[in-house]
Short mmCIF file of C-alpha atoms in Angstrom, two decimals:
data_model
loop_
_atom_site.label_atom_id
_atom_site.label_comp_id
_atom_site.label_asym_id
_atom_site.label_seq_id
_atom_site.Cartn_x
_atom_site.Cartn_y
_atom_site.Cartn_z
CA MET A 1277 34.68 22.35 -53.52
CA ARG A 1278 37.05 25.03 -52.31
CA LEU A 1279 36.83 26.90 -49.05
CA PRO A 1280 37.43 30.65 -49.41
CA LEU A 1281 38.79 32.48 -46.40
CA SER A 1282 37.07 35.73 -47.20
CA ILE A 1283 34.00 36.89 -49.09
CA GLY A 1284 35.89 39.41 -51.16
CA LYS A 1285 33.91 40.95 -54.02
CA LEU A 1286 31.88 37.95 -55.04
CA THR A 1287 28.47 38.78 -56.45
CA ARG A 1288 25.33 37.22 -55.05
CA ARG A 1289 24.95 34.95 -58.10
CA GLU A 1290 28.59 33.82 -57.95
CA THR A 1291 28.24 33.10 -54.23
CA PHE A 1292 25.28 30.78 -54.75
CA GLN A 1293 26.86 29.02 -57.70
CA GLU A 1294 30.22 28.41 -56.06
CA HIS A 1295 29.26 27.56 -52.51
CA LEU A 1296 25.60 26.70 -51.96
CA ASN A 1297 25.30 23.92 -54.54
CA LYS A 1298 27.84 21.78 -52.65
CA ALA A 1299 28.73 21.29 -49.01
CA THR A 1300 32.03 22.93 -48.11
CA PHE A 1301 34.96 21.43 -46.25
CA LEU A 1302 34.13 23.84 -43.43
CA GLU A 1303 30.70 22.23 -43.01
CA LEU A 1304 32.17 18.73 -43.12
CA PHE A 1305 34.64 19.72 -40.42
CA TYR A 1306 31.80 21.28 -38.44
CA ASP A 1307 29.72 18.09 -38.57
CA LEU A 1308 32.59 16.11 -37.06
CA ILE A 1309 32.03 17.83 -33.71
CA PHE A 1310 28.55 16.31 -33.57
CA ILE A 1311 29.99 12.83 -34.02
CA TYR A 1312 32.30 13.57 -31.10
CA CYS A 1313 29.29 14.75 -29.10
CA LEU A 1314 27.35 11.57 -29.89
CA ARG A 1315 30.26 9.47 -28.65
CA GLN A 1316 30.32 11.54 -25.43
CA ILE A 1317 26.62 11.18 -24.62
CA LEU A 1318 26.36 7.44 -25.37
CA PRO A 1319 27.68 6.53 -21.86
CA LEU A 1320 24.44 7.98 -20.48
CA VAL A 1321 22.89 4.76 -21.80
CA THR A 1322 25.74 2.29 -22.12
CA HIS A 1323 27.28 2.93 -18.68
CA ALA A 1324 24.07 3.08 -16.67
CA GLU A 1325 24.45 1.12 -13.45
CA GLY A 1326 21.88 -1.58 -12.84
CA GLY A 1327 20.31 -1.17 -16.28
CA VAL A 1328 18.97 1.73 -18.33
CA ASP A 1329 15.97 3.32 -16.65
CA LEU A 1330 13.55 5.85 -18.09
CA TYR A 1331 15.35 8.88 -16.61
CA SER A 1332 18.72 7.84 -18.07
CA TYR A 1333 17.19 7.43 -21.51
CA TYR A 1334 15.37 10.75 -21.15
CA ILE A 1335 18.67 12.53 -20.48
CA PHE A 1336 20.19 10.79 -23.49
CA GLY A 1337 17.25 11.75 -25.72
CA PHE A 1338 17.18 15.30 -24.34
CA THR A 1339 20.85 15.97 -25.08
CA PHE A 1340 20.61 14.27 -28.48
CA VAL A 1341 17.67 16.44 -29.56
CA GLN A 1342 19.45 19.53 -28.23
CA LEU A 1343 22.49 18.71 -30.39
CA LEU A 1344 20.25 18.12 -33.40
CA GLN A 1345 18.62 21.52 -32.93
CA VAL A 1346 22.04 23.19 -33.12
CA TRP A 1347 22.90 21.18 -36.23
CA PHE A 1348 19.48 22.01 -37.68
CA HIS A 1349 19.98 25.77 -37.30
CA SER A 1350 23.53 25.72 -38.63
CA THR A 1351 22.57 23.65 -41.64
CA VAL A 1352 19.63 25.86 -42.56
CA ILE A 1353 21.55 29.11 -42.28
CA MET A 1354 24.43 27.78 -44.38
CA ASN A 1355 21.96 26.41 -46.90
CA ARG A 1356 20.03 29.67 -47.27
CA PHE A 1357 22.67 32.36 -46.71
CA GLY A 1358 26.08 30.77 -46.15
CA ARG A 1359 29.10 31.58 -48.27
CA GLY A 1360 31.82 29.63 -46.48
CA GLY A 1361 33.81 32.79 -45.83
CA THR A 1362 35.49 34.21 -42.74
CA CYS A 1363 32.22 35.17 -41.04
CA ASP A 1364 30.77 31.68 -41.38
CA ALA A 1365 34.04 30.06 -40.32
CA VAL A 1366 34.36 32.13 -37.13
CA LEU A 1367 30.76 31.58 -36.04
CA LEU A 1368 30.72 27.85 -36.83
CA ILE A 1369 34.03 27.25 -35.07
CA THR A 1370 32.66 29.16 -32.07
CA ASN A 1371 29.75 26.71 -32.06
CA MET A 1372 32.20 23.81 -32.13
CA PHE A 1373 34.10 25.21 -29.16
CA LEU A 1374 30.92 25.66 -27.11
CA LEU A 1375 29.66 22.18 -28.03
CA ALA A 1376 32.94 20.56 -26.98
CA ILE A 1377 32.72 22.22 -23.54
CA MET A 1378 29.01 21.54 -23.15
CA VAL A 1379 29.05 17.78 -23.79
CA ASN A 1380 31.84 17.29 -21.25
CA ALA A 1381 29.55 18.80 -18.61
CA ILE A 1382 26.82 16.19 -19.19
CA SER A 1383 26.09 13.64 -16.49
CA ILE A 1384 23.10 11.83 -15.01
CA ASN A 1385 23.23 13.90 -11.82
CA TRP A 1386 23.99 17.20 -13.59
CA GLU A 1387 26.85 18.21 -11.30
CA HIS A 1388 28.00 20.78 -13.88
CA TYR A 1389 24.61 21.96 -15.11
CA VAL A 1390 25.65 25.64 -14.89
CA VAL A 1391 28.44 25.06 -17.40
CA TYR A 1392 26.06 23.06 -19.62
CA ASN A 1393 23.29 25.67 -19.54
CA THR A 1394 25.67 28.59 -20.07
CA CYS A 1395 27.22 26.97 -23.15
CA TRP A 1396 23.77 26.04 -24.42
CA ALA A 1397 22.53 29.64 -24.08
CA LEU A 1398 25.67 31.00 -25.76
CA LEU A 1399 25.07 28.58 -28.64
CA PHE A 1400 21.59 30.03 -29.13
CA ILE A 1401 22.95 33.58 -29.04
CA ASN A 1402 25.78 32.77 -31.45
CA ILE A 1403 23.37 31.15 -33.92
CA ALA A 1404 21.01 34.15 -33.64
CA VAL A 1405 23.91 36.49 -34.42
CA HIS A 1406 24.79 34.30 -37.40
CA TRP A 1407 21.23 34.57 -38.68
CA VAL A 1408 21.15 38.36 -38.28
CA ILE A 1409 24.52 38.94 -39.97
CA ARG A 1410 23.85 36.66 -42.88
CA PHE A 1411 20.30 37.80 -43.48
CA ARG A 1412 21.25 41.48 -43.47
CA ARG A 1413 24.24 40.96 -45.76
CA PHE A 1414 22.20 38.90 -48.15
CA GLY A 1415 19.60 41.64 -48.29
CA CYS A 1416 16.59 39.59 -49.32
CA PRO A 1417 13.71 42.09 -49.82
CA ASP A 1418 10.85 39.60 -49.53
CA ASP A 1419 8.57 40.32 -46.53
CA HIS A 1420 7.78 36.66 -45.94
CA ALA A 1421 11.48 35.82 -45.85
CA LYS A 1422 12.02 38.60 -43.32
CA ARG A 1423 9.27 37.25 -41.06
CA TYR A 1424 10.79 33.78 -41.44
CA ALA A 1425 14.21 34.98 -40.22
CA LYS A 1426 12.75 37.17 -37.45
CA ARG A 1427 10.71 34.25 -36.10
CA ILE A 1428 13.80 32.05 -35.87
CA VAL A 1429 15.94 34.75 -34.24
CA THR A 1430 13.19 35.56 -31.71
CA VAL A 1431 12.77 31.90 -30.75
CA LEU A 1432 16.54 31.50 -30.35
CA LEU A 1433 16.83 34.49 -28.04
CA VAL A 1434 13.83 33.39 -25.95
CA GLN A 1435 15.36 29.91 -25.64
CA ALA A 1436 18.65 31.44 -24.48
CA ALA A 1437 16.85 33.54 -21.85
CA MET A 1438 14.92 30.52 -20.54
CA VAL A 1439 18.07 28.42 -20.23
CA LEU A 1440 19.94 31.18 -18.36
CA ILE A 1441 16.98 31.70 -16.00
CA ALA A 1442 17.09 27.97 -15.21
CA ASN A 1443 20.64 28.27 -13.81
CA PRO A 1444 19.79 29.56 -10.30
CA LEU A 1445 16.65 27.42 -9.97
CA PRO A 1446 16.52 24.12 -8.06
CA SER A 1447 17.15 20.94 -10.01
CA LEU A 1448 13.59 19.90 -10.90
CA PRO A 1449 12.19 23.35 -11.86
CA GLY A 1450 15.39 24.07 -13.78
CA GLN A 1451 15.12 20.85 -15.78
CA ILE A 1452 11.46 21.53 -16.55
CA LEU A 1453 12.28 25.03 -17.80
CA CYS A 1454 15.12 23.67 -19.97
CA ALA A 1455 12.77 21.04 -21.41
CA CYS A 1456 10.30 23.81 -22.26
CA ALA A 1457 13.09 25.77 -23.94
CA LEU A 1458 13.97 22.71 -26.01
CA LEU A 1459 10.36 22.19 -27.08
CA LEU A 1460 10.02 25.87 -27.94
CA GLY A 1461 12.78 25.43 -30.52
CA PHE A 1462 10.48 23.33 -32.71
CA PHE A 1463 8.14 26.30 -33.16
CA ALA A 1464 10.85 28.04 -35.16
CA TRP A 1465 10.25 25.64 -38.05
CA ASP A 1466 7.23 24.97 -40.22
CA VAL A 1467 7.24 22.14 -42.75
CA ARG A 1468 4.54 24.04 -44.70
CA ASP A 1469 6.61 27.23 -44.97
CA ARG A 1470 6.41 28.93 -48.38
CA VAL A 1471 10.13 29.82 -48.41
CA LEU A 1472 11.11 27.09 -50.87
CA LEU A 1473 14.57 25.95 -51.90
CA ASN A 1474 15.96 26.73 -55.31
CA GLU A 1475 18.00 24.23 -57.32
CA ASN A 1476 21.32 25.14 -55.71
CA ASN A 1477 19.85 24.97 -52.20
CA GLN A 1478 18.38 21.54 -52.94
CA GLU A 1479 21.73 20.10 -54.01
CA HIS A 1480 23.49 21.58 -50.98
CA LEU A 1481 20.90 20.40 -48.46
CA ALA A 1482 20.74 16.86 -49.86
CA GLU A 1483 24.52 16.55 -49.73
CA ARG A 1484 24.78 18.06 -46.25
CA CYS A 1485 22.16 15.70 -44.81
CA ALA A 1486 23.78 12.72 -46.52
CA LEU A 1487 27.17 13.63 -45.04
CA PHE A 1488 25.65 13.86 -41.57
CA VAL A 1489 24.08 10.40 -41.80
CA VAL A 1490 27.28 8.91 -43.25
CA LEU A 1491 29.25 10.37 -40.34
CA THR A 1492 26.70 8.86 -37.95
CA PHE A 1493 27.32 5.48 -39.55
CA GLY A 1494 31.02 6.16 -39.05
CA GLU A 1495 30.42 6.73 -35.35
CA THR A 1496 28.76 3.32 -35.28
CA ILE A 1497 31.93 1.72 -36.62
CA ILE A 1498 33.93 3.61 -33.98
CA GLY A 1499 31.60 2.19 -31.33
CA LEU A 1500 32.20 -1.27 -32.71
CA GLY A 1501 35.95 -0.83 -32.35
CA SER A 1502 35.71 0.54 -28.82
CA VAL A 1503 33.88 -2.51 -27.45
CA THR A 1504 35.61 -5.26 -29.40
CA SER A 1505 39.05 -4.04 -28.35
CA SER A 1506 38.39 -5.33 -24.83
CA GLU A 1507 35.93 -8.18 -25.41
CA HIS A 1508 37.61 -9.87 -28.42
CA ASP A 1509 34.27 -11.14 -29.72
CA GLY A 1510 35.07 -11.38 -33.40
CA PHE A 1511 31.86 -13.16 -34.43
CA LYS A 1512 29.62 -10.49 -32.93
CA ALA A 1513 31.80 -7.78 -34.48
CA ALA A 1514 31.51 -9.43 -37.90
CA LEU A 1515 27.73 -9.71 -37.65
CA PHE A 1516 27.38 -6.10 -36.55
CA PHE A 1517 29.67 -4.88 -39.32
CA LEU A 1518 27.60 -6.73 -41.92
CA LEU A 1519 24.45 -5.25 -40.43
CA VAL A 1520 25.79 -1.69 -40.57
CA VAL A 1521 26.92 -2.17 -44.17
CA GLY A 1522 23.45 -3.45 -45.09
CA MET A 1523 21.76 -0.52 -43.37
CA PHE A 1524 24.09 1.86 -45.18
CA LEU A 1525 23.31 0.23 -48.56
CA ILE A 1526 19.59 0.74 -47.93
CA TYR A 1527 20.22 4.40 -47.14
CA LEU A 1528 22.53 4.79 -50.14
CA ASN A 1529 19.89 3.39 -52.50
CA GLN A 1530 17.34 5.78 -51.05
CA ILE A 1531 19.32 8.99 -51.51
CA ASP A 1532 21.12 7.99 -54.70
CA VAL A 1533 18.27 6.35 -56.60
CA ALA A 1534 14.84 7.12 -55.16
CA LEU A 1535 15.24 10.69 -53.84
CA ASP A 1536 13.95 13.56 -55.95
CA LYS A 1537 15.70 16.73 -54.79
CA ALA A 1538 13.10 18.89 -56.50
CA LYS A 1539 10.52 17.66 -53.96
CA LEU A 1540 12.39 18.83 -50.85
CA GLY A 1541 10.10 21.87 -50.53
CA ASN A 1542 11.51 24.15 -47.84
CA GLY A 1543 13.76 21.31 -46.59
CA THR A 1544 12.37 21.20 -43.04
CA GLY A 1545 10.48 17.93 -43.34
CA TYR A 1546 13.40 16.23 -45.03
CA MET A 1547 15.78 17.32 -42.27
CA PHE A 1548 13.41 15.95 -39.61
CA VAL A 1549 13.48 12.54 -41.31
CA VAL A 1550 17.28 12.61 -41.49
CA SER A 1551 17.51 13.62 -37.82
CA LEU A 1552 15.23 10.73 -36.82
CA GLN A 1553 17.39 8.26 -38.73
CA ALA A 1554 20.55 9.57 -37.09
CA PHE A 1555 18.89 9.04 -33.69
CA LEU A 1556 17.90 5.47 -34.57
CA ILE A 1557 21.38 4.62 -35.85
CA THR A 1558 22.82 5.82 -32.57
CA ASN A 1559 20.37 3.61 -30.70
CA VAL A 1560 21.58 0.58 -32.65
CA THR A 1561 25.11 1.40 -31.50
CA ALA A 1562 23.97 1.77 -27.89
CA ALA A 1563 22.17 -1.58 -28.04
CA LEU A 1564 25.32 -3.30 -29.27
CA GLU A 1565 27.41 -1.88 -26.44
CA LEU A 1566 24.78 -2.90 -23.88
CA SER A 1567 24.84 -6.46 -25.21
CA TYR A 1568 28.46 -6.92 -24.17
CA GLU A 1569 27.56 -6.31 -20.53
CA HIS A 1570 24.08 -7.90 -20.82
CA VAL A 1571 22.57 -4.74 -19.36
CA GLU A 1572 18.79 -4.42 -19.56
CA PHE A 1573 17.17 -1.49 -21.34
CA LEU A 1574 13.88 -0.32 -19.77
CA GLY A 1575 13.32 -3.88 -18.59
CA MET A 1576 14.12 -5.38 -22.00
CA GLN A 1577 17.04 -7.58 -22.92
CA PRO A 1578 19.68 -5.87 -25.11
CA GLY A 1579 18.63 -8.08 -28.03
CA SER A 1580 15.08 -6.71 -27.89
CA TYR A 1581 16.36 -3.12 -27.76
CA PHE A 1582 18.67 -3.92 -30.67
CA SER A 1583 15.90 -5.46 -32.79
CA LEU A 1584 13.48 -2.63 -32.05
CA SER A 1585 16.05 0.00 -33.10
CA VAL A 1586 16.83 -1.84 -36.34
CA VAL A 1587 13.14 -2.26 -37.21
CA LEU A 1588 12.36 1.41 -36.54
CA PHE A 1589 15.29 2.39 -38.75
CA LEU A 1590 13.97 0.19 -41.57
CA LEU A 1591 10.45 1.59 -41.20
CA SER A 1592 11.74 5.18 -41.15
CA PHE A 1593 12.39 4.96 -44.90
CA LEU A 1594 8.64 5.05 -45.45
CA LEU A 1595 8.81 8.69 -44.33
CA TYR A 1596 10.74 9.50 -47.52
CA LYS A 1597 7.61 8.98 -49.62
CA PRO A 1598 6.90 12.73 -50.14
CA PHE A 1599 10.49 13.22 -51.35
CA ASN A 1600 10.76 10.25 -53.72
CA LYS A 1601 10.61 10.24 -57.49
CA ASN A 1602 7.24 9.54 -59.05
CA GLU A 1603 8.59 6.27 -60.45
CA HIS A 1604 9.26 5.03 -56.92
CA ARG A 1605 5.71 4.37 -55.84
CA PHE A 1606 5.03 2.24 -52.81
CA ALA A 1607 3.58 -0.75 -54.70
CA GLY A 1608 1.52 -3.11 -52.59
CA ARG A 1609 3.75 -6.16 -53.10
CA TRP A 1610 6.96 -4.19 -52.46
CA LEU A 1611 5.53 -2.54 -49.34
CA ALA A 1612 4.19 -5.82 -47.98
CA SER A 1613 7.54 -7.53 -48.58
CA ARG A 1614 9.44 -4.76 -46.87
CA LEU A 1615 7.11 -4.69 -43.87
CA GLY A 1616 7.31 -8.48 -43.70
CA LEU A 1617 11.11 -8.51 -43.64
CA SER A 1618 11.05 -5.85 -40.91
CA ALA A 1619 8.63 -7.98 -38.91
CA VAL A 1620 10.98 -10.95 -39.26
CA VAL A 1621 13.49 -9.10 -37.08
CA LEU A 1622 10.97 -8.66 -34.27
CA VAL A 1623 9.50 -12.14 -34.57
CA GLY A 1624 12.95 -13.71 -34.67
CA ASN A 1625 13.98 -11.80 -31.58
CA GLY A 1626 10.78 -12.82 -29.81
CA VAL A 1627 11.44 -16.49 -30.50
CA VAL A 1628 15.06 -16.18 -29.37
CA GLN A 1629 14.17 -14.32 -26.17
CA THR A 1630 11.46 -16.85 -25.31
CA ALA A 1631 13.88 -19.72 -25.74
CA LEU A 1632 16.50 -17.87 -23.69
CA ALA A 1633 14.07 -17.25 -20.83
CA ARG A 1634 13.17 -20.95 -20.69
CA PHE A 1635 16.83 -21.91 -20.81
CA LEU A 1636 17.80 -19.55 -17.99
CA ALA A 1637 14.85 -20.63 -15.83
CA GLU A 1638 16.26 -24.16 -15.66
CA LEU A 1639 19.73 -23.04 -14.56
CA PRO A 1640 20.92 -22.41 -11.00
CA LEU A 1641 21.78 -18.82 -10.18
CA ASP A 1642 25.46 -19.62 -9.64
CA ALA A 1643 25.96 -20.99 -13.18
CA LEU A 1644 27.32 -17.64 -14.33
CA ASP A 1645 29.42 -18.95 -17.21
CA VAL A 1646 26.51 -20.89 -18.68
CA ILE A 1647 24.19 -17.90 -18.29
CA HIS A 1648 26.72 -15.67 -20.02
CA THR A 1649 27.10 -18.15 -22.87
CA GLY A 1650 23.33 -18.44 -23.27
CA ARG A 1651 22.82 -14.68 -23.45
CA THR A 1652 25.70 -14.28 -25.90
CA SER A 1653 24.32 -17.03 -28.15
CA ALA A 1654 20.89 -15.40 -28.07
CA MET A 1655 22.43 -12.11 -29.20
CA TYR A 1656 24.22 -13.94 -32.02
CA LEU A 1657 20.93 -15.37 -33.27
CA THR A 1658 19.16 -12.02 -32.97
CA MET A 1659 21.87 -10.26 -34.96
CA PHE A 1660 21.95 -13.02 -37.58
CA VAL A 1661 18.21 -12.70 -38.17
CA ALA A 1662 18.59 -8.92 -38.46
CA VAL A 1663 21.43 -9.29 -41.00
CA VAL A 1664 19.36 -11.68 -43.14
CA ALA A 1665 16.35 -9.33 -43.08
CA VAL A 1666 18.43 -6.24 -43.89
CA TYR A 1667 20.12 -7.82 -46.89
CA GLY A 1668 16.74 -9.16 -47.99
CA ILE A 1669 15.55 -5.54 -48.11
CA VAL A 1670 18.68 -4.52 -50.03
CA ALA A 1671 17.90 -7.16 -52.68
CA LEU A 1672 14.20 -6.22 -52.67
CA ASP A 1673 14.96 -2.54 -53.22
CA HIS A 1674 17.44 -3.31 -55.99
CA LYS A 1675 14.87 -5.42 -57.83
CA HIS A 1676 12.19 -2.76 -57.29
CA TYR A 1677 14.38 0.05 -58.63
CA LEU A 1678 15.36 -1.96 -61.71
CA LYS A 1679 11.73 -2.75 -62.41
CA ARG A 1680 10.82 0.94 -62.17
CA GLY A 1681 13.74 1.98 -64.37
CA LEU A 1682 15.43 3.98 -61.61
CA LYS A 1683 19.19 4.47 -61.73
CA PRO A 1684 21.77 6.20 -59.50
CA ALA A 1685 22.03 9.95 -60.02
CA GLU A 1686 25.39 9.79 -61.77
CA GLN A 1687 23.98 7.31 -64.31
CA GLY A 1688 20.91 9.35 -65.15
CA SER A 1689 21.22 11.47 -68.24
CA GLY A 1690 19.28 14.32 -66.73
CA ASP A 1691 21.40 14.50 -63.57
CA GLN A 1692 24.84 14.75 -65.14
CA LEU A 1693 26.67 17.93 -64.37
CA ALA A 1694 27.17 20.30 -67.25
CA PRO A 1695 30.69 21.71 -67.76
CA THR A 1696 31.20 25.18 -66.36
CA GLN A 1697 33.77 27.91 -66.79
CA ASP A 1698 35.80 26.58 -63.85
CA ALA A 1699 35.60 22.95 -65.08
CA PRO A 1700 36.10 22.73 -68.89
CA ALA A 1701 34.31 20.13 -70.98
CA ARG A 1702 35.96 16.80 -71.67
CA ASP A 1703 36.77 17.74 -75.24
CA GLY A 1704 38.63 20.82 -74.01
CA SER A 1705 36.01 23.35 -75.03
CA ALA A 1706 34.35 25.77 -72.65
CA ALA A 1707 30.76 25.31 -71.48
CA ASP A 1708 28.09 26.71 -73.74
CA ASP A 1709 25.67 29.46 -72.77
CA SER A 1710 22.78 27.08 -72.32
CA ALA A 1711 24.64 25.09 -69.66
CA GLN A 1712 25.41 28.29 -67.75
CA ASP A 1713 21.79 29.42 -67.91
CA LYS A 1714 20.69 26.22 -66.19
CA THR A 1715 22.73 26.99 -63.10
CA ALA A 1716 21.97 30.71 -62.94
CA LEU A 1717 19.65 31.92 -60.23
CA PRO A 1718 16.34 33.56 -61.05
CA LYS A 1719 16.19 37.31 -61.04
CA ALA A 1720 15.59 39.17 -57.79
CA ASP A 1721 12.12 40.40 -58.81
CA GLU A 1722 10.70 36.89 -59.23
CA HIS A 1723 8.18 35.48 -56.77
CA PRO A 1724 9.94 34.25 -53.58
CA ALA A 1725 8.20 30.88 -53.72
CA GLU A 1726 9.81 30.27 -57.14
CA ARG A 1727 13.33 31.41 -56.40
CA GLY A 1728 13.85 30.45 -52.70
CA ILE A 1729 16.05 32.63 -50.52
#
């Protein structure tokens, strides 16, 4: 997985074989800026004074979706046209620079909204330029592919214009116009689009999305360290760490065992599912940080917010059904067991919160230490129930996959990588012609729906 600094004289086939079947180090480095951005916007929720109200959470959700749109565009363009060369490096690093400035201008009162909007508009323009350069240099002759790229570029430029127009407007009209610009961005994508991914694109997209989710899990661990360094609550930290590991194992089983890359279609629907899961993981982190200060979330106790985020994350795996292998059917007993274990988290939290409310009602208002201990104990019980349910799902999935004969990708005979010219076979011989033919792209005159772009 090498990162070239220039395109040189690589042919189109060599470019796809060497760079689009695997995520590059440049893309991994690029995704790190989004983890930094997530850490910067979390205080919109975790540092809200007097509890998290609807407007605070709206700002958090707005900025999160805006960041995901940038990641969405960058991932698609690198998946379809990227080569990892100088052009891609310059444009992606420019995006990183603008994102770093933009997130530092975020606040509840939007004191620096001009800086935020200007960087946001420049991001749209930079991504549009990236699309134009890459599409023209790739030279795809298909008319549908051209309309696909033109639609995206047009939407990006219209979004940039709307955001810049919002700068001189008063606060409320400006925010409404920016929200409209954000919603407009979803019209650039169509999950039913006929521009399908070829084999190399599928491998690249699956790996890129997996890296993004793994980095989001990493941000969760960073959040754990940032709060425990001052609170010294080792038991809560241990429970949360076990929970995150369990959630990660569920995700790992999904992408490594159940996922069928050939069913990704044009990749848009799959990326929406991944984006939703990244959002839910971030909410779990926010709920943990709120629990240390016992700050309410939309009128709910932090434990309820925590349980709801965990349950929604567990249920989000049902959205992978269109992308799963045929062997991984949602059998009635398996589905009922999984839904039941997810419900255990909510029911357990409900019982804990009811007991906590009765306990606090009998205490005087000045018994602050006892109240703090009661709330902390309730959070312990809520997290313990969540950990038990999550590892129950891990065991359930493992049993289900064994029963269906599903194995991790590296253990499947059909998914092993054939030796290539750059990586000789284990016995020292070069790869045969049949192995090379499997990785070669279809010819340019084939139907676009069969070869992708």
